[in-house]
Short mmCIF file of C-alpha atoms in Angstrom, two decimals:
data_model
loop_
_atom_site.label_atom_id
_atom_site.label_comp_id
_atom_site.label_asym_id
_atom_site.label_seq_id
_atom_site.Cartn_x
_atom_site.Cartn_y
_atom_site.Cartn_z
CA UNK A 91 -0.22 -0.16 -0.08
CA UNK A 92 1.30 3.61 -0.94
CA UNK A 93 0.29 6.30 1.42
CA UNK A 94 -2.08 9.22 0.20
CA UNK A 95 0.73 11.64 0.34
CA UNK A 96 3.25 9.63 -1.52
CA UNK A 97 0.32 8.52 -4.20
CA UNK A 98 -0.70 12.41 -4.48
CA UNK A 99 2.91 13.73 -4.92
CA UNK A 100 3.76 11.01 -7.68
CA UNK A 101 0.43 12.03 -9.30
CA UNK A 102 1.29 15.72 -9.19
CA UNK A 103 4.95 15.36 -10.30
CA UNK A 104 3.93 12.63 -13.29
CA UNK A 105 1.14 14.75 -14.39
CA UNK A 106 3.17 18.01 -14.34
CA UNK A 107 6.31 16.67 -15.96
CA UNK A 108 4.18 15.17 -18.97
CA UNK A 109 2.37 18.62 -19.10
CA UNK A 110 5.51 20.46 -19.34
CA UNK A 111 7.01 17.96 -22.22
CA UNK A 112 3.57 18.30 -24.12
CA UNK A 113 3.49 22.34 -24.00
CA UNK A 114 7.36 22.52 -24.44
CA UNK A 115 7.12 20.47 -27.82
CA UNK A 116 3.90 22.10 -29.14
CA UNK A 117 5.62 25.63 -29.08
CA UNK A 118 5.77 26.98 -32.35
CA UNK A 119 4.22 24.02 -34.13
CA UNK A 120 0.37 24.61 -33.75
CA UNK A 121 -0.08 27.33 -36.37
CA UNK A 122 -3.60 26.45 -37.87
CA UNK A 123 -6.53 24.29 -36.88
CA UNK A 124 -5.14 21.67 -39.13
CA UNK A 125 -2.23 21.43 -36.89
CA UNK A 126 -4.55 21.24 -34.01
CA UNK A 127 -6.73 18.32 -35.01
CA UNK A 128 -5.00 16.37 -37.78
CA UNK A 129 -1.14 17.12 -37.71
CA UNK A 130 -1.12 15.93 -41.44
CA UNK A 131 1.64 13.84 -42.58
CA UNK A 132 3.80 15.26 -39.43
CA UNK A 133 4.42 11.63 -37.75
CA UNK A 134 7.06 9.06 -38.67
CA UNK A 135 6.78 5.48 -37.76
CA UNK A 136 8.11 5.52 -34.72
CA UNK A 137 5.67 8.25 -33.31
CA UNK A 138 2.72 6.84 -34.90
CA UNK A 139 3.07 3.33 -33.78
CA UNK A 140 3.79 4.71 -30.14
CA UNK A 141 0.80 7.09 -30.20
CA UNK A 142 -1.54 3.79 -31.47
CA UNK A 143 -0.20 1.87 -28.43
CA UNK A 144 -0.61 4.64 -25.95
CA UNK A 145 -3.83 5.81 -27.29
CA UNK A 146 -5.55 2.13 -26.74
CA UNK A 147 -3.67 1.57 -23.52
CA UNK A 148 -5.75 3.32 -20.83
CA UNK A 149 -6.01 2.36 -17.26
CA UNK A 150 -8.68 0.07 -18.22
CA UNK A 151 -6.16 -2.51 -19.11
CA UNK A 152 -5.39 -2.79 -15.56
CA UNK A 153 -9.06 -3.44 -14.92
CA UNK A 154 -11.08 -5.12 -17.58
CA UNK A 155 -8.75 -7.72 -19.03
CA UNK A 156 -7.86 -8.67 -15.58
CA UNK A 157 -11.47 -8.92 -14.41
CA UNK A 158 -11.81 -11.07 -17.98
CA UNK A 159 -9.18 -13.46 -16.88
CA UNK A 160 -10.49 -13.77 -13.14
CA UNK A 161 -14.10 -14.07 -13.82
CA UNK A 162 -14.94 -14.67 -17.49
CA UNK A 163 -12.66 -17.67 -18.77
CA UNK A 164 -9.26 -17.81 -17.44
CA UNK A 165 -6.44 -17.53 -20.28
CA UNK A 166 -9.08 -18.31 -23.30
CA UNK A 167 -10.92 -15.11 -22.26
CA UNK A 168 -7.81 -13.34 -22.22
CA UNK A 169 -6.60 -14.61 -25.38
CA UNK A 170 -10.01 -13.46 -26.86
CA UNK A 171 -9.88 -10.01 -25.74
CA UNK A 172 -5.93 -9.64 -26.61
CA UNK A 173 -7.19 -10.67 -30.30
CA UNK A 174 -9.93 -8.39 -30.13
CA UNK A 175 -7.63 -5.38 -29.46
CA UNK A 176 -5.02 -6.33 -32.18
CA UNK A 177 -7.67 -6.99 -35.06
CA UNK A 178 -8.98 -3.46 -35.25
CA UNK A 179 -5.16 -2.34 -35.90
CA UNK A 180 -4.97 -4.97 -38.78
CA UNK A 181 -8.04 -3.98 -40.00
CA UNK A 182 -6.94 -0.03 -40.17
CA UNK A 183 -3.55 -1.25 -41.66
CA UNK A 184 -5.58 -1.96 -44.45
CA UNK A 185 -8.42 0.63 -44.46
CA UNK A 186 -5.96 3.55 -43.57
CA UNK A 187 -4.44 3.80 -47.23
CA UNK A 188 -7.65 3.61 -48.77
CA UNK A 189 -8.99 6.43 -46.40
CA UNK A 190 -6.08 8.51 -47.30
CA UNK A 191 -6.44 7.78 -50.97
CA UNK A 192 -10.31 8.69 -51.44
CA UNK A 193 -10.30 11.48 -48.68
CA UNK A 194 -6.94 13.03 -48.68
CA UNK A 195 -7.89 16.40 -46.92
CA UNK A 196 -10.21 14.62 -44.31
CA UNK A 197 -10.08 14.60 -40.62
CA UNK A 198 -12.91 12.90 -39.30
CA UNK A 199 -15.00 9.80 -39.66
CA UNK A 200 -18.55 11.81 -39.39
CA UNK A 201 -17.33 14.05 -42.23
CA UNK A 202 -16.94 10.84 -44.25
CA UNK A 203 -20.31 9.61 -43.33
CA UNK A 204 -21.68 13.02 -44.35
CA UNK A 205 -20.03 13.20 -47.89
CA UNK A 206 -20.72 9.56 -48.48
CA UNK A 207 -24.04 8.84 -47.14
CA UNK A 208 -25.87 12.36 -46.23
CA UNK A 209 -27.47 13.52 -42.87
CA UNK A 210 -29.44 10.58 -41.46
CA UNK A 211 -26.26 8.15 -41.38
CA UNK A 212 -24.08 11.13 -40.45
CA UNK A 213 -26.38 11.92 -37.27
CA UNK A 214 -26.10 8.11 -36.31
CA UNK A 215 -22.36 7.62 -36.94
CA UNK A 216 -21.84 11.21 -34.93
CA UNK A 217 -24.00 9.88 -31.96
CA UNK A 218 -22.40 6.37 -31.77
CA UNK A 219 -18.70 7.89 -31.92
CA UNK A 220 -19.28 10.64 -29.50
CA UNK A 221 -20.98 8.28 -27.16
CA UNK A 222 -18.10 5.90 -27.29
CA UNK A 223 -15.32 8.17 -26.77
CA UNK A 224 -16.92 9.96 -24.03
CA UNK A 225 -17.97 6.87 -22.09
CA UNK A 226 -14.22 5.94 -22.84
CA UNK A 227 -12.93 9.14 -21.34
CA UNK A 228 -15.24 9.22 -18.42
CA UNK A 229 -14.51 5.67 -17.69
CA UNK A 230 -10.81 6.38 -17.71
CA UNK A 231 -11.12 8.92 -14.96
CA UNK A 232 -13.45 6.69 -13.17
CA UNK A 233 -10.63 3.87 -13.38
CA UNK A 234 -7.71 5.83 -12.24
CA UNK A 235 -9.69 7.53 -9.29
CA UNK A 236 -10.62 4.09 -8.14
CA UNK A 237 -7.31 2.75 -8.63
CA UNK A 238 -5.41 5.65 -6.66
CA UNK A 239 -7.99 5.19 -3.96
CA UNK A 240 -7.31 1.32 -3.66
CA UNK A 241 -3.47 1.56 -3.85
CA UNK A 242 -2.79 4.76 -1.95
CA UNK A 243 -6.27 6.06 -0.46
CA UNK A 244 -6.34 9.18 -2.54
CA UNK A 245 -10.00 10.59 -2.64
CA UNK A 246 -11.53 10.20 -5.88
CA UNK A 247 -12.29 13.78 -6.70
CA UNK A 248 -8.82 15.05 -6.21
CA UNK A 249 -7.57 12.23 -8.88
CA UNK A 250 -10.03 13.06 -11.29
CA UNK A 251 -9.82 17.02 -10.76
CA UNK A 252 -5.91 16.72 -11.16
CA UNK A 253 -5.85 14.33 -14.12
CA UNK A 254 -8.41 16.07 -15.94
CA UNK A 255 -6.74 19.23 -15.31
CA UNK A 256 -3.27 18.54 -16.40
CA UNK A 257 -4.29 16.72 -19.46
CA UNK A 258 -6.74 19.78 -20.35
CA UNK A 259 -3.63 22.15 -20.02
CA UNK A 260 -1.17 20.62 -22.53
CA UNK A 261 -4.02 19.32 -24.96
CA UNK A 262 -5.82 22.82 -25.19
CA UNK A 263 -2.37 24.18 -25.64
CA UNK A 264 -0.95 21.87 -28.17
CA UNK A 265 -3.90 19.90 -29.88
CA UNK A 266 -2.84 16.57 -31.49
CA UNK A 267 0.77 17.25 -31.97
CA UNK A 268 1.06 17.29 -27.98
CA UNK A 269 -1.16 14.30 -27.81
CA UNK A 270 1.27 12.61 -30.29
CA UNK A 271 4.60 13.43 -28.56
CA UNK A 272 3.61 12.89 -24.99
CA UNK A 273 2.09 9.75 -26.33
CA UNK A 274 5.54 8.54 -27.69
CA UNK A 275 7.30 9.46 -24.67
CA UNK A 276 4.79 7.58 -22.29
CA UNK A 277 4.89 4.56 -24.58
CA UNK A 278 8.63 4.24 -23.92
CA UNK A 279 7.93 4.61 -20.08
CA UNK A 280 4.89 2.49 -20.11
CA UNK A 281 6.04 -0.55 -21.69
CA UNK A 282 9.13 -0.87 -19.42
CA UNK A 283 6.87 -0.42 -16.36
CA UNK A 284 4.49 -2.96 -17.52
CA UNK A 285 7.49 -5.54 -17.94
CA UNK A 286 8.95 -4.34 -14.65
CA UNK A 287 5.51 -4.92 -12.90
CA UNK A 288 4.74 -8.29 -14.53
CA UNK A 289 8.17 -9.90 -13.57
CA UNK A 290 8.23 -8.16 -10.21
CA UNK A 291 4.89 -9.57 -9.23
CA UNK A 292 5.58 -12.93 -10.41
CA UNK A 293 9.06 -12.85 -8.72
CA UNK A 294 7.30 -11.75 -5.46
CA UNK A 295 4.90 -14.36 -5.70
CA UNK A 296 7.42 -17.00 -5.58
CA UNK A 297 8.08 -17.60 -9.65
CA UNK A 298 5.94 -19.16 -12.17
CA UNK A 299 5.73 -22.67 -10.70
CA UNK A 300 4.38 -21.47 -7.32
CA UNK A 301 2.04 -19.20 -9.13
CA UNK A 302 0.76 -21.91 -11.28
CA UNK A 303 0.28 -24.31 -8.26
CA UNK A 304 -2.17 -21.47 -6.78
CA UNK A 305 -4.09 -20.85 -9.97
CA UNK A 306 -4.50 -24.46 -10.74
CA UNK A 307 -5.56 -24.99 -7.16
CA UNK A 308 -8.32 -21.97 -7.30
CA UNK A 309 -9.65 -23.24 -10.79
CA UNK A 310 -7.91 -25.44 -13.38
CA UNK A 311 -10.26 -24.36 -16.10
CA UNK A 312 -8.27 -20.64 -15.58
CA UNK A 313 -5.50 -22.29 -17.41
CA UNK A 314 -7.55 -24.53 -19.73
CA UNK A 315 -6.84 -23.49 -23.30
CA UNK A 316 -10.19 -25.34 -24.80
CA UNK A 317 -12.41 -23.70 -21.86
CA UNK A 318 -15.85 -23.15 -23.72
CA UNK A 319 -16.93 -20.29 -21.30
CA UNK A 320 -13.74 -18.57 -22.24
CA UNK A 321 -13.98 -19.07 -25.93
CA UNK A 322 -17.30 -17.59 -26.20
CA UNK A 323 -16.33 -14.52 -24.05
CA UNK A 324 -13.42 -14.05 -26.11
CA UNK A 325 -15.46 -14.51 -29.41
CA UNK A 326 -17.86 -11.71 -28.19
CA UNK A 327 -15.72 -9.27 -26.73
CA UNK A 328 -13.46 -9.55 -29.85
CA UNK A 329 -16.51 -8.10 -31.76
CA UNK A 330 -17.52 -5.87 -29.19
CA UNK A 331 -13.97 -4.18 -29.35
CA UNK A 332 -13.64 -4.15 -33.21
CA UNK A 333 -17.07 -2.43 -33.32
CA UNK A 334 -16.12 0.09 -30.83
CA UNK A 335 -12.91 0.59 -32.73
CA UNK A 336 -13.87 0.98 -35.98
CA UNK A 337 -15.99 4.05 -34.74
CA UNK A 338 -13.54 5.62 -32.75
CA UNK A 339 -12.38 8.97 -34.32
CA UNK A 340 -8.99 8.60 -32.61
CA UNK A 341 -7.57 6.30 -35.64
CA UNK A 342 -9.03 8.26 -38.41
CA UNK A 343 -7.00 11.27 -36.72
CA UNK A 344 -3.61 9.13 -36.92
CA UNK A 345 -4.37 7.62 -40.15
CA UNK A 346 -3.90 11.57 -41.55
CA UNK A 347 -1.18 12.01 -38.87
CA UNK A 348 1.18 9.26 -40.21
CA UNK A 349 3.94 10.57 -42.69
CA UNK A 350 2.65 8.35 -45.61
CA UNK A 351 0.74 5.22 -46.35
CA UNK A 352 3.79 2.91 -46.03
CA UNK A 353 4.31 4.53 -42.42
CA UNK A 354 0.67 4.20 -41.63
CA UNK A 355 0.76 0.07 -42.70
CA UNK A 356 3.53 -0.58 -40.95
CA UNK A 357 2.91 1.32 -37.55
CA UNK A 358 -1.02 -0.09 -37.35
CA UNK A 359 0.62 -3.57 -37.75
CA UNK A 360 3.37 -3.08 -35.17
CA UNK A 361 0.82 -1.38 -32.95
CA UNK A 362 -1.35 -4.62 -33.46
CA UNK A 363 1.34 -7.06 -31.98
CA UNK A 364 2.00 -4.55 -28.94
CA UNK A 365 -1.49 -3.91 -27.99
CA UNK A 366 -2.45 -7.61 -28.39
CA UNK A 367 0.28 -8.85 -26.26
CA UNK A 368 0.02 -5.90 -23.61
CA UNK A 369 -3.74 -6.73 -23.06
CA UNK A 370 -2.89 -10.59 -22.72
CA UNK A 371 -0.07 -9.85 -20.23
CA UNK A 372 -2.62 -7.46 -18.29
CA UNK A 373 -4.96 -10.33 -18.30
CA UNK A 374 -2.96 -12.85 -16.96
CA UNK A 375 -2.71 -10.57 -13.80
CA UNK A 376 -6.46 -11.47 -13.23
CA UNK A 377 -5.88 -15.20 -13.66
CA UNK A 378 -2.90 -15.24 -11.28
CA UNK A 379 -5.15 -12.98 -8.78
CA UNK A 380 -7.81 -15.66 -8.72
CA UNK A 381 -5.01 -17.86 -7.25
CA UNK A 382 -4.26 -15.75 -4.35
CA UNK A 383 -6.97 -13.73 -2.92
CA UNK A 384 -10.72 -14.07 -2.87
CA UNK A 385 -12.34 -12.05 -5.57
CA UNK A 386 -15.93 -13.05 -4.86
CA UNK A 387 -15.91 -14.57 -8.49
CA UNK A 388 -17.68 -17.93 -7.05
CA UNK A 389 -20.30 -16.06 -5.06
CA UNK A 390 -18.80 -16.06 -1.51
CA UNK A 391 -17.96 -12.43 -0.69
CA UNK A 392 -17.91 -9.10 -2.44
CA UNK A 393 -17.27 -9.21 -6.01
CA UNK A 394 -13.90 -7.43 -6.80
CA UNK A 395 -12.85 -9.23 -9.96
CA UNK A 396 -13.12 -5.90 -11.48
CA UNK A 397 -10.26 -4.62 -9.49
CA UNK A 398 -8.60 -7.90 -9.34
CA UNK A 399 -5.08 -6.30 -10.25
CA UNK A 400 -5.37 -4.06 -7.53
CA UNK A 401 -6.47 -6.50 -5.09
CA UNK A 402 -3.78 -8.59 -5.80
CA UNK A 403 -1.63 -5.67 -5.53
CA UNK A 404 -2.59 -4.54 -2.11
CA UNK A 405 -2.20 -7.86 -0.63
CA UNK A 406 0.82 -9.61 -2.11
CA UNK A 407 3.20 -7.20 -3.70
CA UNK A 408 6.04 -5.16 -2.29
CA UNK A 409 5.98 -1.35 -2.04
CA UNK A 410 8.15 -0.73 -5.01
CA UNK A 411 5.70 -2.69 -7.36
CA UNK A 412 3.08 -0.74 -5.91
CA UNK A 413 4.61 2.49 -6.68
CA UNK A 414 5.50 1.33 -10.09
CA UNK A 415 1.85 0.35 -10.95
CA UNK A 416 0.65 3.70 -9.49
CA UNK A 417 3.12 5.50 -12.05
CA UNK A 418 1.90 3.01 -14.73
CA UNK A 419 -1.71 3.75 -14.36
CA UNK A 420 -1.01 7.22 -14.30
CA UNK A 421 0.58 7.24 -17.69
CA UNK A 422 -1.84 5.03 -18.95
CA UNK A 423 -4.77 7.48 -18.14
CA UNK A 424 -3.01 10.38 -19.23
CA UNK A 425 -2.08 8.77 -22.83
CA UNK A 426 -5.75 7.75 -23.51
CA UNK A 427 -7.35 10.94 -22.01
CA UNK A 428 -5.61 13.57 -24.10
CA UNK A 429 -6.24 11.32 -27.06
CA UNK A 430 -9.93 11.22 -26.57
CA UNK A 431 -10.19 14.48 -25.55
CA UNK A 432 -8.56 15.98 -28.90
CA UNK A 433 -10.56 13.47 -30.81
CA UNK A 434 -13.84 14.51 -29.15
CA UNK A 435 -12.99 18.37 -29.93
CA UNK A 436 -11.94 17.36 -33.61
CA UNK A 437 -15.27 15.91 -34.48
CA UNK A 438 -16.96 18.93 -33.60
CA UNK A 439 -14.48 21.35 -35.07
CA UNK A 440 -14.60 19.76 -38.36
CA UNK A 441 -18.32 20.44 -38.64
CA UNK A 442 -18.00 24.32 -37.82
CA UNK A 443 -17.32 25.33 -41.43
CA UNK A 444 -20.86 23.99 -42.57
CA UNK A 445 -22.64 25.86 -39.53
CA UNK A 446 -20.71 28.87 -39.27
CA UNK A 447 -20.50 31.62 -42.16
CA UNK A 448 -17.15 30.78 -43.69
CA UNK A 449 -15.27 30.94 -40.33
CA UNK A 450 -11.40 32.23 -40.23
CA UNK A 451 -8.76 29.76 -39.36
CA UNK A 452 -8.17 31.55 -36.01
CA UNK A 453 -12.12 31.31 -35.13
CA UNK A 454 -11.72 27.30 -35.82
CA UNK A 455 -8.37 27.14 -33.85
CA UNK A 456 -10.01 28.98 -30.77
CA UNK A 457 -13.26 26.92 -31.10
CA UNK A 458 -11.35 23.69 -30.91
CA UNK A 459 -9.47 24.83 -27.68
CA UNK A 460 -13.12 25.77 -26.31
CA UNK A 461 -14.43 22.42 -27.11
CA UNK A 462 -11.05 20.83 -25.55
CA UNK A 463 -11.99 22.57 -22.27
CA UNK A 464 -15.85 21.51 -22.43
CA UNK A 465 -14.87 17.98 -22.75
CA UNK A 466 -12.09 17.71 -20.21
CA UNK A 467 -14.54 19.58 -17.77
CA UNK A 468 -17.57 17.39 -18.51
CA UNK A 469 -15.87 14.22 -18.62
CA UNK A 470 -14.28 14.85 -14.82
CA UNK A 471 -17.85 16.02 -13.57
CA UNK A 472 -19.56 12.56 -15.22
CA UNK A 473 -16.45 10.27 -13.88
CA UNK A 474 -17.51 11.79 -10.49
CA UNK A 475 -21.00 11.92 -10.67
CA UNK A 476 -22.12 8.91 -12.61
CA UNK A 477 -21.02 5.75 -10.75
CA UNK A 478 -22.50 3.36 -13.46
CA UNK A 479 -20.50 4.90 -16.65
CA UNK A 480 -18.98 1.63 -17.09
CA UNK A 481 -22.04 -0.05 -17.92
CA UNK A 482 -22.54 2.33 -20.91
CA UNK A 483 -19.36 1.10 -22.47
CA UNK A 484 -20.92 -2.26 -23.62
CA UNK A 485 -23.94 -0.41 -25.06
CA UNK A 486 -21.52 1.81 -27.00
CA UNK A 487 -19.66 -1.13 -28.02
CA UNK A 488 -23.01 -2.67 -29.29
CA UNK A 489 -23.56 0.37 -31.27
CA UNK A 490 -20.26 -0.11 -32.92
CA UNK A 491 -20.79 -3.67 -33.80
CA UNK A 492 -23.79 -2.65 -35.57
CA UNK A 493 -22.72 0.36 -37.55
CA UNK A 494 -19.21 -0.52 -38.42
CA UNK A 495 -19.68 -2.66 -41.63
CA UNK A 496 -22.48 -0.40 -42.95
CA UNK A 497 -20.29 2.71 -42.47
CA UNK A 498 -17.19 1.45 -43.86
CA UNK A 499 -18.56 -0.31 -46.91
CA UNK A 500 -19.13 2.93 -48.74
CA UNK A 501 -15.28 3.17 -48.88
CA UNK A 502 -15.44 0.31 -51.40
CA UNK A 503 -19.07 -0.09 -52.97
CA UNK A 504 -20.52 2.49 -54.94
CA UNK A 505 -23.81 1.08 -54.59
CA UNK A 506 -24.65 1.10 -51.09
CA UNK A 507 -26.91 4.06 -50.18
CA UNK A 508 -27.47 6.14 -47.14
CA UNK A 509 -30.81 4.76 -46.44
CA UNK A 510 -29.62 1.20 -47.25
CA UNK A 511 -26.89 1.22 -44.75
CA UNK A 512 -28.64 3.13 -42.14
CA UNK A 513 -31.62 0.21 -42.45
CA UNK A 514 -28.79 -2.09 -42.01
CA UNK A 515 -27.06 -0.63 -38.96
CA UNK A 516 -30.54 -0.24 -37.25
CA UNK A 517 -31.60 -3.74 -38.02
CA UNK A 518 -28.56 -4.83 -36.61
CA UNK A 519 -28.85 -2.84 -33.63
CA UNK A 520 -32.57 -4.12 -33.24
CA UNK A 521 -31.22 -7.60 -33.18
CA UNK A 522 -28.41 -6.68 -30.76
CA UNK A 523 -30.59 -4.91 -28.40
CA UNK A 524 -33.25 -7.71 -27.96
CA UNK A 525 -30.35 -10.15 -26.81
CA UNK A 526 -28.47 -7.26 -24.73
CA UNK A 527 -28.47 -8.89 -21.06
CA UNK A 528 -27.89 -5.76 -18.96
CA UNK A 529 -31.12 -4.66 -17.11
CA UNK A 530 -30.62 -0.83 -18.15
CA UNK A 531 -31.34 -1.66 -21.37
CA UNK A 532 -33.29 -4.98 -21.02
CA UNK A 533 -35.98 -3.43 -18.68
CA UNK A 534 -36.87 -0.67 -21.33
CA UNK A 535 -37.22 -3.22 -24.27
CA UNK A 536 -39.35 -5.84 -21.96
CA UNK A 537 -41.66 -2.62 -21.26
CA UNK A 538 -42.45 -2.43 -24.94
CA UNK A 539 -45.90 -4.07 -25.70
CA UNK A 540 -45.78 -7.18 -27.62
CA UNK A 541 -42.12 -7.04 -27.86
CA UNK A 542 -41.57 -7.62 -24.10
CA UNK A 543 -43.73 -10.75 -24.29
CA UNK A 544 -41.37 -12.29 -27.20
CA UNK A 545 -38.04 -11.25 -25.90
CA UNK A 546 -35.41 -13.89 -26.46
CA UNK A 547 -33.22 -15.16 -23.68
CA UNK A 548 -30.31 -12.76 -23.00
CA UNK A 549 -26.83 -13.37 -24.49
CA UNK A 550 -23.84 -11.20 -24.89
CA UNK A 551 -22.69 -13.55 -27.49
CA UNK A 552 -26.19 -13.33 -29.63
CA UNK A 553 -26.39 -9.70 -29.14
CA UNK A 554 -22.78 -8.95 -30.57
CA UNK A 555 -22.70 -11.44 -33.24
CA UNK A 556 -26.09 -10.77 -34.37
CA UNK A 557 -25.70 -7.10 -34.31
CA UNK A 558 -22.56 -7.41 -36.48
CA UNK A 559 -23.90 -10.40 -38.52
CA UNK A 560 -27.26 -8.74 -39.40
CA UNK A 561 -25.89 -5.57 -40.29
CA UNK A 562 -23.12 -7.15 -42.49
CA UNK A 563 -25.76 -9.24 -44.54
CA UNK A 564 -27.91 -6.59 -45.03
CA UNK A 565 -25.22 -4.07 -46.08
CA UNK A 566 -24.03 -6.90 -48.63
CA UNK A 567 -27.72 -7.29 -49.84
CA UNK A 568 -27.84 -3.52 -50.16
CA UNK A 569 -24.48 -3.35 -52.20
CA UNK A 570 -25.80 -6.02 -54.57
CA UNK A 571 -29.34 -4.93 -55.22
CA UNK A 572 -28.64 -0.98 -54.96
CA UNK A 573 -28.95 1.18 -57.88
CA UNK A 574 -27.03 3.84 -56.55
CA UNK A 575 -23.73 4.52 -58.18
CA UNK A 576 -21.87 7.02 -56.06
CA UNK A 577 -18.71 8.57 -57.59
CA UNK A 578 -16.13 8.01 -55.00
CA UNK A 579 -13.92 10.48 -56.24
CA UNK A 580 -16.41 13.03 -55.29
CA UNK A 581 -15.38 12.47 -51.55
CA UNK A 582 -12.26 14.26 -52.10
CA UNK A 583 -14.02 17.28 -53.38
CA UNK A 584 -16.61 17.33 -50.64
CA UNK A 585 -14.02 16.92 -47.91
CA UNK A 586 -11.35 19.65 -47.77
CA UNK A 587 -8.73 21.13 -45.44
CA UNK A 588 -10.23 23.43 -42.93
CA UNK A 589 -7.60 26.33 -43.37
CA UNK A 590 -8.21 26.36 -47.13
CA UNK A 591 -11.92 25.79 -47.52
CA UNK A 592 -13.83 27.49 -50.08
CA UNK A 593 -17.53 28.33 -49.49
CA UNK A 594 -18.69 26.39 -52.41
CA UNK A 595 -17.01 23.13 -51.29
CA UNK A 596 -18.65 23.71 -48.00
CA UNK A 597 -22.10 23.09 -49.25
CA UNK A 598 -21.41 19.77 -51.18
CA UNK A 599 -22.56 16.83 -48.82
CA UNK A 600 -24.36 13.50 -49.17
CA UNK A 601 -25.37 11.56 -52.06
CA UNK A 602 -27.68 13.24 -54.55
CA UNK B 200 -13.11 -32.64 -17.46
CA UNK B 201 -10.61 -30.04 -17.34
CA UNK B 202 -7.53 -29.89 -19.11
CA UNK B 203 -5.27 -27.13 -17.52
CA UNK B 204 -1.96 -26.53 -19.51
CA UNK B 205 1.18 -27.62 -17.81
CA UNK B 206 3.53 -25.26 -15.63
CA UNK B 207 6.08 -25.37 -18.54
CA UNK B 208 3.51 -24.28 -21.00
CA UNK B 209 2.25 -21.69 -18.54
CA UNK B 210 5.82 -20.49 -17.78
CA UNK B 211 6.24 -20.14 -21.53
CA UNK B 212 3.15 -18.20 -22.12
CA UNK B 213 3.85 -15.79 -19.21
CA UNK B 214 7.51 -15.09 -20.03
CA UNK B 215 6.77 -15.35 -23.66
CA UNK B 216 4.54 -12.47 -23.51
CA UNK B 217 6.94 -10.27 -21.47
CA UNK B 218 9.72 -11.22 -24.11
CA UNK B 219 7.52 -10.02 -26.77
CA UNK B 220 6.73 -6.88 -25.05
CA UNK B 221 10.49 -6.27 -24.59
CA UNK B 222 10.97 -6.96 -28.01
CA UNK B 223 8.19 -4.33 -29.35
CA UNK B 224 9.77 -1.79 -26.94
CA UNK B 225 13.38 -2.66 -28.51
CA UNK B 226 12.07 -2.24 -32.16
CA UNK B 227 10.16 0.84 -31.27
CA UNK B 228 13.09 2.42 -29.57
CA UNK B 229 15.54 1.72 -32.63
CA UNK B 230 12.85 3.52 -34.86
CA UNK B 231 12.72 6.39 -32.70
CA UNK B 232 16.38 7.00 -32.42
CA UNK B 233 16.94 6.78 -36.12
CA UNK B 234 14.07 9.15 -36.66
CA UNK B 235 14.87 11.70 -33.99
CA UNK B 236 18.51 11.16 -34.89
CA UNK B 237 18.07 11.62 -38.74
#
């Protein structure tokens, strides 16, 4: 256990150091709104890979994968989770060059949705993307507050306010450029800390032999590679993560920030390996925790699998490992929070030229900074007020699973239309919702007359596979039967740089 | 029936994951040094 004073001092020093790095690097590098939200062509392979790793690696990696390992199926569940995190990066390694080729001056996925499909699909994608990113951001602040409260006894509001405040300072000042540079440095610290924490933990527990004996004694299925429950969990969580990441604006920004298409492909591929193995390693902590502490998984005692990593930390590790983990958690939350704050600000900023009358670059840059402040303050507030923010995560994932294929099909097919993909997405979502287990959604659906009486049994597997499968099948049908012949070259004319935007191009949108 | 992997497989899985993270880190560091240096 780390004392509250040590925890707070560590937090302030870490946050201040990275804020200084972000501000220092950004000085003189943010000349326009383009620099602030797209940093177009500025990142080499090392920086692009690092920012892809750091942006994914939030403090959630110390919570969710460990919970999966402890409570949802041991190593098989963890392997599925890891594959789910790696897959979107591999998909983007193929999608990214296509996106840059078709929309060379783009910024956001919502710009693409508007230009390709029109207002209805744009509104759907905007809602899904913003909900997912905001829930992710608020959950990160909730997670770090919870982690520091458990390991160092720091009051939750202090942690949330400190992290939100410091991240706000350098993100509002330096935008995406500051985020990418701090991500790069953070990756170089996060990965060694993760390795040191993992190795230190295993050695502190008596080596892999002793750990193995404890885990098998607790439940041999935790180390059963063919455990059906774990395989089922791995399958649906993989689809859930893929759906969420394919509507995540964060990656669209980095597709444009990469120096060129080859850099983009290599970086996303290396990041796929890194993200997969990091999540796997983090998940193993949950498996290990089951061997040493009572997490309430079998029904006895309070359920603590969601904080398995920190429970184990408090009971079994020497103080230096605990300090390393607190530092790791802070870096993890900073690296994803700055990314999400800037991504959310970019979605709104890229839409402003359509809403305002020919705004100047200076107006747009100021607006982007103002939105950064609003997003950060709102996220701190929500993280402190809404205890159930984590429940929204799965619903946001479900929305992503339903919309991912309909949204991205338009990059390849000229024949899919806005109404066609909207119907496909909504049909997939309907199938997902009627199978979705959490009571907060199921209770609402069950209250609908007629529907409530024929509601199928709840199942995450059927919800996510149903949402993705039905929307994919209907999108393929729409592409086969559709009569639309959208000119994909029009995307590059519709979506233009914000600092060179002409008033005539601003009005061109959607399929007509 | 359960069929947990053996202790050697578990050790290989755990230390193999650690080694892979170290390999990615080393690769990333080399690329960054080249970029920053050049």
